[in-house]
Coordinates of C-alpha atoms in Angstrom, one line a residue:
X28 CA -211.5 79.5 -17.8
X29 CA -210.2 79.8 -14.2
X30 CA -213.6 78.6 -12.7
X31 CA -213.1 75.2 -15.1
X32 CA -209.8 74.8 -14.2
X33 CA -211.2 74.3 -10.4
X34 CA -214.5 72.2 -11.6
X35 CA -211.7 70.1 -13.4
X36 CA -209.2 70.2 -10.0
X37 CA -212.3 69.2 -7.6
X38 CA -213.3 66.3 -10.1
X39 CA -209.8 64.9 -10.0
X40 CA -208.8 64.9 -6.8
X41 CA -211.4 62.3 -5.6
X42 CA -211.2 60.5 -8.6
X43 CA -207.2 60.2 -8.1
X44 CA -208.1 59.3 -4.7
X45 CA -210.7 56.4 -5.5
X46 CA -208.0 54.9 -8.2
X47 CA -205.2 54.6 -5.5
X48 CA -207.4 53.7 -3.0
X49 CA -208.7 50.6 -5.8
X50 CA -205.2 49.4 -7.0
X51 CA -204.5 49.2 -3.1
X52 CA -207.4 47.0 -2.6
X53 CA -206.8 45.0 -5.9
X54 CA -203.0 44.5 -4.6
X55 CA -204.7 43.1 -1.2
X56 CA -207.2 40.6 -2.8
X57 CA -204.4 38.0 -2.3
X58 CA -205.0 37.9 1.0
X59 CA -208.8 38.2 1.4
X60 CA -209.8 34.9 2.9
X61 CA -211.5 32.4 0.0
X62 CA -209.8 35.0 -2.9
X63 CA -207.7 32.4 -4.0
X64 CA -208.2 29.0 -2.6
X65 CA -210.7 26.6 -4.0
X66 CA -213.6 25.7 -2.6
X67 CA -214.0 22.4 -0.9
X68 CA -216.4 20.3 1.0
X69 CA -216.2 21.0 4.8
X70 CA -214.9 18.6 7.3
X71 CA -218.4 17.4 8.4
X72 CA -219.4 16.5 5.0
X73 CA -216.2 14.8 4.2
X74 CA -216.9 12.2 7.1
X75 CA -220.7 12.3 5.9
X76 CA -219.8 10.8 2.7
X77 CA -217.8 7.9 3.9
X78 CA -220.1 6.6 6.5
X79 CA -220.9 3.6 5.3
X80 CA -224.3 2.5 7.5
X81 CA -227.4 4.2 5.3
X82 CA -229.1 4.8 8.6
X83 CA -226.5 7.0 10.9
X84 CA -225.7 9.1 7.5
X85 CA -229.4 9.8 7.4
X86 CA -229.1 10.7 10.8
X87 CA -226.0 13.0 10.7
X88 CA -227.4 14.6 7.5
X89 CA -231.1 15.6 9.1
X90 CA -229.1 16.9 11.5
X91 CA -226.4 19.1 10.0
X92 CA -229.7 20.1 8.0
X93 CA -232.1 20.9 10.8
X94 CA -229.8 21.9 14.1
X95 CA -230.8 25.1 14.9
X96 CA -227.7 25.4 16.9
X97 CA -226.1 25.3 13.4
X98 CA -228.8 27.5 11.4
X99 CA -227.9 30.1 14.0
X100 CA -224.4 30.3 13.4
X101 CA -224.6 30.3 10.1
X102 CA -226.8 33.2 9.7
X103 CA -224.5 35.1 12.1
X104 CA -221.3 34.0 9.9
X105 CA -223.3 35.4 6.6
X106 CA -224.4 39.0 9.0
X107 CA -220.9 39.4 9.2
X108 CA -219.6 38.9 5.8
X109 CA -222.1 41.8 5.2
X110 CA -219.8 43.9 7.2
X111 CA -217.4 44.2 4.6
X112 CA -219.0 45.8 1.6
X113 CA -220.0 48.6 4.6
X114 CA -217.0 49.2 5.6
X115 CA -215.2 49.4 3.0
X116 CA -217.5 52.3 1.0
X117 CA -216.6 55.8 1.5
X118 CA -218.3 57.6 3.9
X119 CA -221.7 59.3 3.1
X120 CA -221.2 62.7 1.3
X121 CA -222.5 65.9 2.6
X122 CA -224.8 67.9 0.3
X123 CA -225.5 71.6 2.2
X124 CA -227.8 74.9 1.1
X125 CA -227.4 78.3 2.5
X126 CA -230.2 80.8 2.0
X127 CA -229.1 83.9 3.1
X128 CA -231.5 85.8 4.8
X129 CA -229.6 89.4 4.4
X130 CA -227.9 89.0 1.4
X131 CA -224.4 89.7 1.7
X132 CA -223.3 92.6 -1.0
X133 CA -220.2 92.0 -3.2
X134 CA -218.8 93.9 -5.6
X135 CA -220.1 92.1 -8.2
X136 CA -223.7 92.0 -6.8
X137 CA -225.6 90.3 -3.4
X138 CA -225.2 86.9 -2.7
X139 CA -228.8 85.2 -2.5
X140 CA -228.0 81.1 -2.3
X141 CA -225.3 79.1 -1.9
X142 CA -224.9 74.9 -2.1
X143 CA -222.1 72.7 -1.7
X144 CA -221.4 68.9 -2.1
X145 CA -218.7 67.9 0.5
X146 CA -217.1 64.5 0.4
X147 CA -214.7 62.7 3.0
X148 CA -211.9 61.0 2.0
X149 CA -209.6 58.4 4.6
X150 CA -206.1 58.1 4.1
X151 CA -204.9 55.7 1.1
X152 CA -205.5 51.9 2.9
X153 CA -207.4 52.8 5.7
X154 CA -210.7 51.8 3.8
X155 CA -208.8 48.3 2.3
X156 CA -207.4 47.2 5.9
X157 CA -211.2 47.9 7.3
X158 CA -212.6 45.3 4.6
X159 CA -209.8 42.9 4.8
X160 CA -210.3 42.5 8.8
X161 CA -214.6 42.4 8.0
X162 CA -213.6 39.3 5.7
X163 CA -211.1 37.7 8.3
X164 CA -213.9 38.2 10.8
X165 CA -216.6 36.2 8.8
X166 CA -213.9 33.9 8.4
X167 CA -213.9 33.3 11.6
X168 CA -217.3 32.7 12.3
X169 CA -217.8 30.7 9.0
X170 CA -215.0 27.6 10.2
X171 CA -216.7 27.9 13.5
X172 CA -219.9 26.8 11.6
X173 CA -217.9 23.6 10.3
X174 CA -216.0 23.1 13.6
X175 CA -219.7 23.0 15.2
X176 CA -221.2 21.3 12.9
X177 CA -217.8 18.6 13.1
X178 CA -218.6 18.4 16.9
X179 CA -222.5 17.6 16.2
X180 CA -221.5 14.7 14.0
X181 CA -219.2 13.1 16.2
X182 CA -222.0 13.5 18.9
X183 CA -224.6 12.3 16.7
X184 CA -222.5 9.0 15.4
X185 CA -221.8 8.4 19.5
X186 CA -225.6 8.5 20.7
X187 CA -226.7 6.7 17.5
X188 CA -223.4 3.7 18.4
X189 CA -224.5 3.9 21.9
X190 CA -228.3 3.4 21.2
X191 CA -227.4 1.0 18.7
X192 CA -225.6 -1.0 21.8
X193 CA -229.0 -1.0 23.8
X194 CA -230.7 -3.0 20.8
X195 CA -227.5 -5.2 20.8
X196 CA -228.0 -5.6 24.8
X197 CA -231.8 -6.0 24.6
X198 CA -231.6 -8.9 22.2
X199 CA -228.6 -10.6 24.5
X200 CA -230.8 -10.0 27.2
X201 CA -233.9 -11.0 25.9
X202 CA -231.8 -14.5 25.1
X203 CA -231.0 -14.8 28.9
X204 CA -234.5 -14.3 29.7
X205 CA -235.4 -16.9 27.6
X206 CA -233.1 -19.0 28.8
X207 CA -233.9 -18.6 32.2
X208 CA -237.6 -19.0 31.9
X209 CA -236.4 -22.1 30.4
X210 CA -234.5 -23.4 32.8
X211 CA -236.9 -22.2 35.8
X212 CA -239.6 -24.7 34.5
X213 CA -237.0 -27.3 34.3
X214 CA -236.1 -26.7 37.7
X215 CA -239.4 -26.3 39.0
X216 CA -240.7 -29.9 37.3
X217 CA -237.6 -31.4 38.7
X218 CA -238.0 -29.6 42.4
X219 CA -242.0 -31.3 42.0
X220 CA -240.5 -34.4 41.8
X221 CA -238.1 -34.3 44.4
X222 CA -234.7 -34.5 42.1
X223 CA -234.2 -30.4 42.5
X224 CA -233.8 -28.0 45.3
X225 CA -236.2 -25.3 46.1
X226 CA -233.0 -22.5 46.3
X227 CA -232.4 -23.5 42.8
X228 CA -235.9 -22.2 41.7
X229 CA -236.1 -19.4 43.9
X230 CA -232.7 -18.2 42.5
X231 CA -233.6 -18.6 39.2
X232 CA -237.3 -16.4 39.8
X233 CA -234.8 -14.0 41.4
X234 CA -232.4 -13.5 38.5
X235 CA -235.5 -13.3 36.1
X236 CA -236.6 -10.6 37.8
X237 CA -233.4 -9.2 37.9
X238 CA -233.2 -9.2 34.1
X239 CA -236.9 -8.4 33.4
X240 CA -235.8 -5.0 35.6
X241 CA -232.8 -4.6 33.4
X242 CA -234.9 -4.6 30.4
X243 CA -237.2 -1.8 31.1
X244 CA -233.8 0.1 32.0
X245 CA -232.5 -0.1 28.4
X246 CA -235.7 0.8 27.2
X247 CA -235.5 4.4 29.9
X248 CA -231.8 4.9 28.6
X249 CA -233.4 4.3 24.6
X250 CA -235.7 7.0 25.3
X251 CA -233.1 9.5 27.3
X252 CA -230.7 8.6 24.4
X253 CA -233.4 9.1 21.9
X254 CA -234.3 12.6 23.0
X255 CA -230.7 13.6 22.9
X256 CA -230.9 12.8 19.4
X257 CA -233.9 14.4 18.4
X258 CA -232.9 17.7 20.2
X259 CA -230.0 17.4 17.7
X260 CA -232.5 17.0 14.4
X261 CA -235.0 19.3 15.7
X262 CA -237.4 16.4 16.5
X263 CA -240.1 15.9 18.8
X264 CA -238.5 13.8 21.8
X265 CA -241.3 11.2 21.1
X266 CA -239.7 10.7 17.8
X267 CA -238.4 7.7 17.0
X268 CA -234.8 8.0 16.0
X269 CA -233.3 5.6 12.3
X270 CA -231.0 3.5 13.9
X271 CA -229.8 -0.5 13.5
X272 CA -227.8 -3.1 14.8
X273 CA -224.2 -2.7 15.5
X274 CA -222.3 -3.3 12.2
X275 CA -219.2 -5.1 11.7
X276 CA -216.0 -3.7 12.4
X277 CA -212.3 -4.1 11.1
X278 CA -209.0 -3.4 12.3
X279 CA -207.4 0.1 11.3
X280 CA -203.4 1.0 12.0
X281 CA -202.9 4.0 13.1
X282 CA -199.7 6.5 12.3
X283 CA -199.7 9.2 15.2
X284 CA -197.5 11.4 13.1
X285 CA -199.8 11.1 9.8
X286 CA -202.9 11.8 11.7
X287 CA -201.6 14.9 13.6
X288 CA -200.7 16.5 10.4
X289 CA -204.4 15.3 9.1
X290 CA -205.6 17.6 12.2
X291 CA -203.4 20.1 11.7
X292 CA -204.4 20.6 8.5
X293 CA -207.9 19.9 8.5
X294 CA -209.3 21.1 12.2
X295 CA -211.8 24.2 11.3
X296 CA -211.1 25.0 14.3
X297 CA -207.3 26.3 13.7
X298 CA -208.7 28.0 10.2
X299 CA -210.6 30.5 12.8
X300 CA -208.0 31.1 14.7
X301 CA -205.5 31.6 11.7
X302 CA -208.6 34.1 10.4
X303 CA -208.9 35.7 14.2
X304 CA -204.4 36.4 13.9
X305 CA -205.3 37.7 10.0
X306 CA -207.7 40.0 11.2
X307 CA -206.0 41.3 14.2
X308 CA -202.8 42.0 11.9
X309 CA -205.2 44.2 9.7
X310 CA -206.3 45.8 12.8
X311 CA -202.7 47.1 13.7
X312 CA -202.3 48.1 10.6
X313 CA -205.1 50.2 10.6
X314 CA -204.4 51.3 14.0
X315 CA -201.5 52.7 12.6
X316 CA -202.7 54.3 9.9
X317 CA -204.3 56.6 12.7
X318 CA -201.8 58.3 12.7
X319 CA -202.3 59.7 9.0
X320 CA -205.0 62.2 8.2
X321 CA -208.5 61.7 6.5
X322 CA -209.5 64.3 3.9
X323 CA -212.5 66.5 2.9
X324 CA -213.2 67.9 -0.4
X325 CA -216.1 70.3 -1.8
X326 CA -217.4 72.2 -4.2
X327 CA -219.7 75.3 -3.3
X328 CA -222.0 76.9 -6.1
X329 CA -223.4 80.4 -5.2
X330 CA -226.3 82.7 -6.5
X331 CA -225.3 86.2 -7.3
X332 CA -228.0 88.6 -8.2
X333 CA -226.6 91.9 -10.7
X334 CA -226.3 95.0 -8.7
X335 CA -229.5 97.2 -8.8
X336 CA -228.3 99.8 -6.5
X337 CA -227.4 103.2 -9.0
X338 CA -223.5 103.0 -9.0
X339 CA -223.7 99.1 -10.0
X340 CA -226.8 100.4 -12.8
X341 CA -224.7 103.2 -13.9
X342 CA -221.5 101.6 -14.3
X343 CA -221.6 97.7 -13.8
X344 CA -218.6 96.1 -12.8
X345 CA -216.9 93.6 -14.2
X346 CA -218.4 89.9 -13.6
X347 CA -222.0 92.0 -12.4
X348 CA -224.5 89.1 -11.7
X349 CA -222.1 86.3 -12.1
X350 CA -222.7 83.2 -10.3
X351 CA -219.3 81.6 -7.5
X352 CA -217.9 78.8 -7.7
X353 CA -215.7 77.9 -4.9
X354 CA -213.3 75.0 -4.1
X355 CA -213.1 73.4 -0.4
X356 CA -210.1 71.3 1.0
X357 CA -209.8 70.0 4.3
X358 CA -207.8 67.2 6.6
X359 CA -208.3 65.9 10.3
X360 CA -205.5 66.7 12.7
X361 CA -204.8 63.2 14.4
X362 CA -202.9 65.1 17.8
X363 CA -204.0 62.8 20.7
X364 CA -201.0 60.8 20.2
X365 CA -202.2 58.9 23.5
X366 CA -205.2 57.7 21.9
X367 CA -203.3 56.9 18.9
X368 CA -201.5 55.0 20.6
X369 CA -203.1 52.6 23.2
X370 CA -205.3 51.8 19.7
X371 CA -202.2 50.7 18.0
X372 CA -201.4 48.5 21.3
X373 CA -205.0 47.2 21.9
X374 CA -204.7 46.1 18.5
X375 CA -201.2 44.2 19.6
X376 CA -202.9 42.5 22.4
X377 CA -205.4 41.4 20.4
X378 CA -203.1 39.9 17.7
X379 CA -201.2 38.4 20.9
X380 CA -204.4 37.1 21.9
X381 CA -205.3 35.6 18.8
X382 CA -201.7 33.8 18.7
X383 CA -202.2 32.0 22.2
X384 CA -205.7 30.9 21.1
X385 CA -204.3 29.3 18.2
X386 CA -201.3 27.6 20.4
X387 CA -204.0 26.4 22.6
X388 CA -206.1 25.1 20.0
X389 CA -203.4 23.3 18.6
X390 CA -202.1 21.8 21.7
X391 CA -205.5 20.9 22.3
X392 CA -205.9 18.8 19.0
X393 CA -202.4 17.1 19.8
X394 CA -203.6 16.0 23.0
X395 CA -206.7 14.5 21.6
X396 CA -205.1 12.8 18.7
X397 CA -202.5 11.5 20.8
X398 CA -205.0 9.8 23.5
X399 CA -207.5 8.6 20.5
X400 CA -204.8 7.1 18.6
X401 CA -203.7 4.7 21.9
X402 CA -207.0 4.4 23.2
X403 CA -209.0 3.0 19.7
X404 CA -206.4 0.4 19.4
X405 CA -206.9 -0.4 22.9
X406 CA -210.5 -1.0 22.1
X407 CA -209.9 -3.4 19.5
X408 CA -207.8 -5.6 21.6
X409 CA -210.2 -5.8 24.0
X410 CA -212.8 -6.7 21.6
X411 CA -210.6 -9.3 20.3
X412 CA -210.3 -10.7 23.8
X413 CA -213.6 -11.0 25.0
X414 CA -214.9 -12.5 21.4
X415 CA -212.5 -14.6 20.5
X416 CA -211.5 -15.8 23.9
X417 CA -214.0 -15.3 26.6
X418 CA -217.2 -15.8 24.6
X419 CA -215.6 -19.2 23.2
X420 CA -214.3 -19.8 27.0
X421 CA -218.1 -18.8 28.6
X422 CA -219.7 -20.8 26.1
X423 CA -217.6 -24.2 26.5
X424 CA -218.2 -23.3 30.3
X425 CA -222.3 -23.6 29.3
X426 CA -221.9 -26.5 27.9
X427 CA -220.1 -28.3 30.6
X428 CA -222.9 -26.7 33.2
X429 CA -226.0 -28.4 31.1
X430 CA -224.2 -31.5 30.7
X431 CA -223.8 -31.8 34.1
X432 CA -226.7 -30.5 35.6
X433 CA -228.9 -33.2 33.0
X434 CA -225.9 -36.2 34.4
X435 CA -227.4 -34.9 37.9
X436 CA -223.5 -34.5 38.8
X437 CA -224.4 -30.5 38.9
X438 CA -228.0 -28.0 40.1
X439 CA -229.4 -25.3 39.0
X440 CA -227.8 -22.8 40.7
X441 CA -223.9 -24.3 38.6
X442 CA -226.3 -23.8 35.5
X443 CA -227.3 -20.1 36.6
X444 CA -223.5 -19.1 37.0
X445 CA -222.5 -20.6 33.8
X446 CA -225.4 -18.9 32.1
X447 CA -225.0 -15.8 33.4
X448 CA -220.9 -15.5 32.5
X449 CA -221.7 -16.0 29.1
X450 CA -224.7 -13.0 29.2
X451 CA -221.7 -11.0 30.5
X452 CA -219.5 -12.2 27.9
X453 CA -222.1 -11.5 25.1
X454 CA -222.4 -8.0 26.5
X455 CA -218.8 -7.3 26.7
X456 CA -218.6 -8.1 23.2
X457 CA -221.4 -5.5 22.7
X458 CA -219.7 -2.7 24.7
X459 CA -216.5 -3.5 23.7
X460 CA -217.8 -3.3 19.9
X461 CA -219.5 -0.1 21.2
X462 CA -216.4 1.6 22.7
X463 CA -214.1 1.0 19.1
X464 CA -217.2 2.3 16.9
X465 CA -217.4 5.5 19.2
X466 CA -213.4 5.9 19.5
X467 CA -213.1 5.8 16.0
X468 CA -216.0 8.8 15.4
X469 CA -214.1 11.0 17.9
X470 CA -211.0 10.3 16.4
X471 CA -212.3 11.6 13.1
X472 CA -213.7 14.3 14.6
X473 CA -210.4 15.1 16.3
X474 CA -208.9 14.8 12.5
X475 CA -211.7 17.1 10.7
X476 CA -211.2 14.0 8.5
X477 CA -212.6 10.8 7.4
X478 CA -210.1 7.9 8.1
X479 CA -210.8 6.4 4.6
X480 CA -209.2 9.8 3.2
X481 CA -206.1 9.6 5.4
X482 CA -202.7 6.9 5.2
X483 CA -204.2 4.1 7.5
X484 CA -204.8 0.7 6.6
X485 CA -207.7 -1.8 7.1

């Protein structure tokens, strides 16, 4: 009866232990990151879905798919959410056998084997606040996925607006080209004739050179640009890239105040650093718990042999032969206070830390919300000002030059000027174009958010 009562005492005290130790962790599911939030599509897939041209949403979806940049950080994100079902297990248990070689003799006979089953036990918590920091960590790492994975769209929509500007610029400068070649021969039949002067024609050669030069620049930029972009998908660099035409664009107002709360809401980059103060807050906590003591319990089984000496077979004792069980208890001694003690603070520093990285990513994503939201209206102004102004302007300017130049009133060298303002024109449009289209990508990379899904209107 007294040897159950101890099996029954050893069973329950880990068993007690394991319940608390459960309703603790139960009780801190609440704040597990993802234990109660819905799921949602990520920042970089919200903008995915709204881009509207069928060729860059190809492109930024090959390359959230293939980056290896990205496939790396994801695998390390997933490693550590592995951390946390490790941690927060108990520690391995200690199984132990004792043959003894000269058998100890007791009264009620000689001991011949003993085995015991030890098992450590941390303080109520200590295994919780370990799990809960694992899942902040992975946290962590898992919005730094999606605040890469933001940057690499918003890098993949500039190179693909800015490569999309070279084929815009080739074809405006393919129509100069023409134009010149044109207007060489004119000059040339007119110079054979003695109506036109040789300068004219030699300027002319010299400008078409000029742009003939210019044209197998794009084309080295198209390939630099194109490599960029194929580094990004995981593409050969002798890929060539899906790309188009510069689309159309339309006005959109801007509200400063509505798109920094957008940011501050949306930014993966402030849900790591709200995971990185969550985890070092577990930390203290657990750094404080250092202070309690871990347990050990066991439970020893030894072999007793009857006594075959001639008292002990003459008159056996009581018990003669009968196997021990024994009960073990045991609890760590935390005394290095100082160690104790700079843990707790490291952990402070690191919650301090975490704090100032979040102030600074904030203060970061008000800065670049703040310059985007002057700079992309900027850009459409000057769009507006070079297409509805100067290109109407540059054009009437053309006219005037071939009128006069056929009236003989004006050469070729007033035609040359007026032709080339309006190439400039055309190509200010084209950058001008350019700059709004690549504005508005960083400033939806700024917001973590597609501008379709915010208060703006078109």
């Amino acid at each position: 009866m007294f040897f159950g009562r101890q099996l029954f005492a050893v069973i329950l005290l880990p068993v007690t232990f394991l319940a608390a130790t459960e309703l603790l962790a139960q009780d801190s599911a609440d704040h597990r990151p993802g234990s109660t939030a819905p799921s949602s599509a990520s920042a970089s897939e919200r903008i995915l879905e709204n881009i509207e041209e069928p060729a860059l949403r190809e492109l930024v979806g090959e390359i959230l798919d293939r980056n290896p940049g990205v496939a790396a950080a994801k695998a390390r994100a997933r490693a550590a959410a592995l951390e946390a079902p490790q941690v927060k297990a108990l520690p391995d248990p200690v199984a132990s056998l004792t043959a003894f070689l000269g058998t100890p003799e007791t009264r009620t006979g000689p001991q011949r084997l003993s085995a015991g089953y030890f098992q450590g036990l941390p303080w109520v918590g200590k295994l919780a606040l370990k799990e809960q920091a694992a899942l902040y960590g992975a946290a962590a790492l898992e919005a730094e996925v999606e605040a890469k994975e933001l940057t690499l769209v918003t890098e993949a929509r500039r190179l693909y607006h800015e490569l999309s500007f070279l084929n815009r610029f080739e074809v405006i400068t393919e129509e100069y080209r023409t134009h010149l070649l044109q207007h060489e021969e004119i000059s040339r039949a007119r110079y054979s004739t003695g109506v036109g002067l040789g300068q004219g024609v030699v300027k002319l050669q010299a400008e078409i050179t000029k742009v003939e030069r210019e044209l197998l620049d794009i084309e080295a930029r198209r390939v630099a640009l194109s490599a960029q972009i194929n580094a990004l998908r995981d593409r050969s660099a002798l890929a060539s890239p899906p790309n188009d035409l510069l689309p159309e664009v339309l006005e959109i107002e801007l509200d400063h105040s509505v798109l920094l709360e957008t940011a501050l809401r949306y930014r993966p980059e402030l849900a790591a650093a709200n995971a990185r103060i969550s985890r070092a807050d577990a930390l203290i906590r657990l750094a404080e718990k250092g202070y309690r003591p871990d347990f050990k319990v066991g439970l020893t089984y030894t072999i007793v042999d009857p006594r075959d000496d001639a008292p002990g077979r003459l008159q056996p004792p009581e018990g003669n032969g009968e196997d021990i069980i024994g009960l073990q208890g045991g609890i760590t001694l935390p005394i290095w206070r100082k160690k104790l003690a700079a843990g707790v603070e490291e952990a402070v520093e690191l919650e301090r830390a975490a704090r100032e990285a979040r102030r600074d990513v904030a203060a970061s994503i008000d800065s670049a919300v703040g310059d985007l939201t002057l700079r992309v209206p900027l850009s459409w102004r000057q769009l507006r000002l070079v297409e509805d102004l100067l290109v109407v302007q540059a054009e009437e300017a053309l006219e005037s030059a071939q009128a006069g130049y056929i009236a003989g009133t004006l050469n070729a060298l007033d035609l040359l000027d007026a032709e080339h303002v309006l190439f400039q024109a055309h190509t200010a449009v084209a950058r001008a174009k350019t700059d709004y289209l690549v504005g508005i990508a960083k400033l939806e990379g700024a917001l973590g958010e597609s501008l379709s899904n915010t208060t703006t209107t078109e």
